[in-house]
Short mmCIF file of C-alpha atoms in Angstrom, two decimals:
data_model
loop_
_atom_site.label_atom_id
_atom_site.label_comp_id
_atom_site.label_asym_id
_atom_site.label_seq_id
_atom_site.Cartn_x
_atom_site.Cartn_y
_atom_site.Cartn_z
CA MET A 20 49.38 188.19 104.47
CA MET A 21 51.74 189.12 107.17
CA ALA A 22 49.07 186.91 109.57
CA ALA A 23 49.94 183.88 107.45
CA ASN A 24 53.59 184.77 107.06
CA ILE A 25 54.18 184.69 110.98
CA PHE A 26 52.36 181.85 111.38
CA TYR A 27 54.38 179.38 108.59
CA PHE A 28 57.16 181.20 110.49
CA ILE A 29 56.47 180.32 113.96
CA VAL A 30 54.23 177.34 113.89
CA PHE A 31 54.12 174.98 110.36
CA PRO A 32 56.71 174.18 108.92
CA GLY A 33 58.55 176.74 110.62
CA PHE A 34 59.83 176.71 114.55
CA LEU A 35 57.17 174.93 116.12
CA PHE A 36 57.29 171.83 113.72
CA THR A 37 60.50 170.93 112.98
CA ALA A 38 61.09 171.58 117.00
CA VAL A 39 58.69 169.41 118.00
CA VAL A 40 59.31 166.42 114.49
CA GLY A 41 63.71 167.08 115.21
CA LEU A 42 63.33 166.52 119.36
CA LEU A 43 61.59 163.06 118.36
CA VAL A 44 64.33 162.23 115.11
CA SER A 45 66.80 163.13 117.77
CA TRP A 46 64.55 160.28 119.90
CA VAL A 47 64.65 157.80 117.45
CA ASP A 48 68.39 158.36 117.11
CA ARG A 49 68.50 157.90 120.82
CA LYS A 50 66.97 154.94 121.36
CA ILE A 51 68.76 153.30 118.41
CA THR A 52 72.40 154.00 119.77
CA ALA A 53 71.13 152.21 122.80
CA ARG A 54 69.57 149.39 121.35
CA ILE A 55 72.75 149.05 119.30
CA GLN A 56 74.86 149.11 122.71
CA TRP A 57 72.54 146.89 123.98
CA ARG A 58 70.78 149.48 126.43
CA VAL A 59 66.80 150.76 126.84
CA GLY A 60 66.96 154.35 125.52
CA PRO A 61 65.00 156.77 127.05
CA PRO A 62 61.25 157.10 126.60
CA TRP A 63 59.78 159.51 123.46
CA TYR A 64 58.93 162.45 125.98
CA GLN A 65 62.74 162.47 127.69
CA ASN A 66 64.08 164.76 125.12
CA PHE A 67 60.96 167.29 125.66
CA VAL A 68 61.91 167.05 129.29
CA ASP A 69 64.87 168.11 128.67
CA PHE A 70 64.36 170.64 127.56
CA PHE A 71 62.11 172.62 129.70
CA LYS A 72 63.99 171.36 132.55
CA LEU A 73 66.97 173.68 131.26
CA LEU A 74 64.29 176.54 130.23
CA GLY A 75 64.29 176.65 134.35
CA LYS A 76 67.68 176.65 134.87
CA GLU A 77 70.01 179.98 135.20
CA THR A 78 71.98 181.24 133.33
CA ILE A 79 75.63 181.94 133.99
CA VAL A 80 77.74 184.62 131.58
CA PRO A 81 81.53 183.90 132.29
CA ARG A 82 83.36 186.48 133.78
CA GLY A 83 85.39 188.20 130.77
CA ALA A 84 82.91 186.44 128.02
CA GLY A 85 81.69 188.62 125.06
CA ARG A 86 78.25 189.15 126.67
CA ILE A 87 76.59 189.77 123.12
CA GLY A 88 77.76 186.52 121.67
CA PHE A 89 77.54 184.80 123.50
CA LEU A 90 73.69 185.52 124.28
CA PHE A 91 73.33 186.15 120.44
CA ALA A 92 75.39 182.71 119.20
CA PRO A 93 72.33 180.01 120.43
CA LEU A 94 69.22 182.53 118.86
CA MET A 95 70.82 183.17 115.54
CA GLY A 96 71.52 179.01 115.02
CA LEU A 97 67.80 178.49 115.83
CA ILE A 98 66.84 181.09 113.64
CA GLY A 99 69.00 180.32 110.89
CA VAL A 100 67.75 175.92 110.78
CA THR A 101 63.94 177.38 111.06
CA LEU A 102 64.64 179.34 108.71
CA VAL A 103 66.01 176.00 106.45
CA SER A 104 62.94 174.67 107.09
CA LEU A 105 60.83 176.53 106.26
CA ILE A 106 62.06 177.52 102.83
CA LEU A 107 62.62 174.07 101.79
CA TRP A 108 58.65 172.46 103.70
CA GLN A 109 57.43 175.58 101.81
CA MET A 110 59.27 174.53 98.46
CA ASN A 111 58.06 170.88 99.28
CA LEU A 112 54.32 171.49 99.85
CA ASN A 113 54.27 174.40 96.96
CA PRO A 114 56.65 174.28 93.29
CA ASN A 115 55.19 177.46 92.68
CA ARG A 116 56.30 179.82 95.79
CA SER A 117 59.71 178.84 94.56
CA PHE A 118 62.24 182.02 93.92
CA MET A 119 65.26 182.41 91.78
CA GLY A 120 68.56 181.22 94.18
CA ASP A 121 66.45 180.07 96.80
CA VAL A 122 68.33 177.33 96.91
CA ILE A 123 71.58 179.83 97.65
CA VAL A 124 69.90 181.03 100.60
CA LEU A 125 69.43 177.85 101.70
CA ILE A 126 73.35 177.18 101.52
CA TYR A 127 73.34 180.28 103.66
CA LEU A 128 71.28 179.25 105.95
CA SER A 129 71.98 176.02 106.71
CA ILE A 130 76.49 177.61 107.43
CA LEU A 131 74.27 179.27 110.39
CA PRO A 132 74.43 176.94 112.40
CA ALA A 133 78.30 176.56 112.51
CA LEU A 134 78.42 179.91 112.77
CA ALA A 135 76.93 180.44 116.47
CA ILE A 136 78.72 177.41 117.64
CA ILE A 137 81.90 179.85 116.69
CA ILE A 138 80.59 183.31 118.13
CA GLY A 139 79.60 181.22 121.10
CA GLY A 140 82.36 179.47 121.87
CA SER A 141 84.66 182.01 121.01
CA SER A 142 83.37 184.67 123.13
CA SER A 143 82.70 182.00 126.09
CA ALA A 144 86.51 182.95 127.84
CA ASN A 145 87.20 179.60 128.51
CA PRO A 146 90.16 177.49 126.58
CA LEU A 147 88.27 174.79 125.36
CA GLY A 148 85.64 176.60 123.71
CA ALA A 149 87.90 178.45 122.13
CA ILE A 150 89.27 175.62 120.74
CA GLY A 151 85.82 173.47 120.15
CA ALA A 152 85.51 177.52 118.00
CA SER A 153 88.76 176.63 115.72
CA ARG A 154 87.84 173.15 115.37
CA GLU A 155 84.17 173.86 113.88
CA MET A 156 85.99 176.42 111.32
CA LYS A 157 88.01 173.78 110.18
CA LEU A 158 85.10 172.00 110.14
CA ILE A 159 83.75 174.26 108.22
CA LEU A 160 86.30 174.72 105.78
CA ALA A 161 86.78 170.84 105.23
CA ASP A 162 82.97 170.50 104.66
CA GLU A 163 81.51 173.80 102.94
CA LEU A 164 82.83 173.54 99.35
CA PRO A 165 82.15 169.80 98.85
CA PHE A 166 78.68 170.18 99.67
CA ILE A 167 77.82 173.45 98.18
CA MET A 168 79.10 172.03 94.92
CA ALA A 169 77.54 168.16 95.76
CA ILE A 170 74.26 170.56 95.82
CA PHE A 171 74.90 172.29 92.65
CA THR A 172 75.60 169.53 90.30
CA PRO A 173 71.74 168.12 89.73
CA LEU A 174 71.21 172.09 89.54
CA VAL A 175 73.21 172.88 86.75
CA LYS A 176 72.15 169.04 84.58
CA ILE A 177 68.61 171.32 85.00
CA GLY A 178 69.95 174.04 84.24
CA SER A 179 67.81 176.39 86.96
CA LEU A 180 68.89 177.53 91.45
CA LYS A 181 65.12 177.50 92.27
CA VAL A 182 64.63 174.16 94.28
CA GLY A 183 61.10 174.33 92.88
CA SER A 184 62.34 173.48 89.16
CA ILE A 185 64.19 170.49 90.63
CA ILE A 186 61.38 169.37 92.29
CA THR A 187 59.11 169.45 89.85
CA TYR A 188 62.67 167.95 87.04
CA GLN A 189 62.18 165.39 89.52
CA LEU A 190 58.07 164.60 89.91
CA ASN A 191 57.94 164.51 85.65
CA HIS A 192 61.88 162.45 85.11
CA GLY A 193 61.73 160.58 88.33
CA MET A 194 64.43 161.16 91.42
CA MET A 195 67.71 162.84 90.37
CA PHE A 196 70.36 160.43 92.11
CA THR A 197 68.83 157.93 89.24
CA HIS A 198 69.89 159.68 86.02
CA HIS A 199 73.48 160.29 86.49
CA LEU A 200 76.41 159.13 87.49
CA SER A 201 77.91 162.02 88.48
CA SER A 202 74.41 162.65 90.87
CA VAL A 203 74.73 159.41 92.67
CA ILE A 204 78.90 160.48 93.58
CA ALA A 205 77.09 163.71 94.57
CA LEU A 206 74.64 162.27 96.98
CA VAL A 207 77.05 160.44 98.96
CA VAL A 208 79.63 163.57 99.09
CA ALA A 209 76.51 166.00 100.54
CA PHE A 210 75.39 162.56 102.64
CA LEU A 211 78.99 162.72 104.15
CA CYS A 212 79.33 166.80 104.41
CA MET A 213 76.11 166.20 105.66
CA GLN A 214 77.13 164.17 109.11
CA ALA A 215 79.85 166.62 108.86
CA LYS A 216 77.19 169.83 109.54
CA LEU A 217 75.88 167.66 112.18
CA THR A 218 79.16 167.04 113.83
CA LEU A 219 78.42 163.56 114.29
CA ALA A 220 80.99 160.79 114.09
CA PRO A 221 83.99 160.09 112.44
CA PHE A 222 83.00 164.12 112.09
CA ASP A 223 82.42 165.49 116.15
CA ILE A 224 85.71 167.03 116.85
CA PRO A 225 84.09 170.43 118.32
CA GLU A 226 82.50 168.71 121.31
CA ALA A 227 84.91 165.26 121.89
CA GLU A 228 83.89 164.68 124.87
CA GLN A 229 86.87 162.76 125.51
CA GLU A 230 89.01 165.55 124.80
CA ILE A 231 87.30 168.92 125.40
CA MET A 232 84.26 168.03 127.44
CA ALA A 233 81.62 170.38 125.42
CA GLY A 234 84.00 172.17 123.51
CA PRO A 235 81.94 174.90 122.63
CA TYR A 236 79.18 174.71 124.42
CA ILE A 237 81.70 174.29 127.86
CA GLU A 238 80.27 177.24 129.61
CA TYR A 239 76.62 177.50 128.67
CA SER A 240 74.14 176.84 130.71
CA GLY A 241 70.50 176.86 131.30
CA PRO A 242 68.02 178.38 128.42
CA LEU A 243 70.78 179.37 125.66
CA LEU A 244 71.94 175.25 126.06
CA ALA A 245 69.17 174.83 125.47
CA LEU A 246 68.32 176.77 122.55
CA PHE A 247 71.57 175.02 121.05
CA LYS A 248 70.33 171.58 122.11
CA LEU A 249 67.01 172.07 119.85
CA THR A 250 69.08 173.87 117.47
CA ARG A 251 70.55 170.42 116.90
CA ALA A 252 67.58 168.26 116.88
CA MET A 253 65.91 170.53 114.51
CA MET A 254 68.81 170.07 112.26
CA LEU A 255 68.45 166.26 112.44
CA PHE A 256 64.76 166.64 110.94
CA ALA A 257 66.29 170.19 108.18
CA MET A 258 69.59 168.50 106.68
CA PRO A 259 68.21 165.05 105.64
CA VAL A 260 65.39 167.34 103.95
CA PHE A 261 67.32 168.90 102.34
CA LEU A 262 69.47 166.14 100.60
CA ILE A 263 66.38 164.45 100.11
CA THR A 264 64.30 167.57 98.61
CA ILE A 265 67.63 167.72 95.90
CA PHE A 266 68.35 164.49 94.99
CA LEU A 267 65.53 162.30 96.29
CA GLY A 268 63.05 163.76 94.57
CA GLY A 269 61.04 165.29 97.59
CA MET A 270 58.67 165.73 100.14
CA GLN A 271 55.22 164.77 98.84
CA PHE A 272 52.17 164.22 101.01
CA ASN A 273 49.82 163.04 98.98
CA GLY A 274 48.08 159.38 98.93
CA TRP A 275 51.36 156.73 98.91
CA ALA A 276 53.67 159.44 98.30
CA SER A 277 53.69 160.72 101.82
CA GLY A 278 54.24 157.27 103.12
CA TRP A 279 56.90 157.01 100.22
CA SER A 280 58.68 160.28 101.78
CA ILE A 281 58.68 159.33 105.61
CA VAL A 282 60.54 156.46 104.38
CA LYS A 283 62.80 158.45 102.91
CA TYR A 284 63.37 160.16 106.26
CA LEU A 285 63.41 157.33 107.82
CA VAL A 286 66.96 155.45 105.75
CA ILE A 287 68.45 159.26 105.90
CA LEU A 288 68.08 159.00 109.57
CA ILE A 289 68.93 155.34 109.80
CA LEU A 290 72.12 155.84 107.66
CA ILE A 291 72.88 158.62 109.81
CA ILE A 292 72.78 156.91 112.45
CA LEU A 293 74.96 153.61 112.07
CA ILE A 294 77.10 155.70 110.28
CA LYS A 295 77.64 157.70 114.14
CA ASN A 296 77.96 154.33 116.13
#
């Protein structure tokens, strides 16, 4: 049992699976963005090259930085998004593995990457990093409450706090947003909040390259920066799956449902990219 849990966390559907798909999805984002801007865009393996190149660079801790927070923050965000993906895919592949209150656990875990940015930026001893961390904190205060309310709307409708219950309900009755106007509104709100959680335009104020360069990431380099970039790529994969699980019938992989699941994800991803651009 322990060996199986380690495999789930490290390989599938945990870290390696989410990291590889996340980097590929991030490439799709860059490629579509390039086409919109009349550019060719990078090859499919570019994100992998960038990631491994950063792993080989030197890690520099700024003088005066809070060493523990500065070094721990990237790992904290990576663990958070890995657990989000692990739980979501476990529930989608087998709804019976769901446990009471798992949706609350998912909401808490999805905040960890943002908290990691705040801790990292605040610990960097750089005023621009501190400004970026402050903006990330304000963004959390703005988007988390409506996101939580939106996620809980369909859960209240079915009277359960289990992800498995809402997946089973949608398998039997169809996608959640087709039943109630409130679920449609909740889906729109959750989508916009997801855009903010991903810190993509128009909610990219923590980085704001034109003002504060890289914001909270300004002092990061080498493997630590690689972990932050990987976390963002993994979030771009995990958060749309979260929305699909709650509102759009979940991710099913049996027969024709496999293609339909991929289509749902791609539609969400393309909408994210179009809004970003």
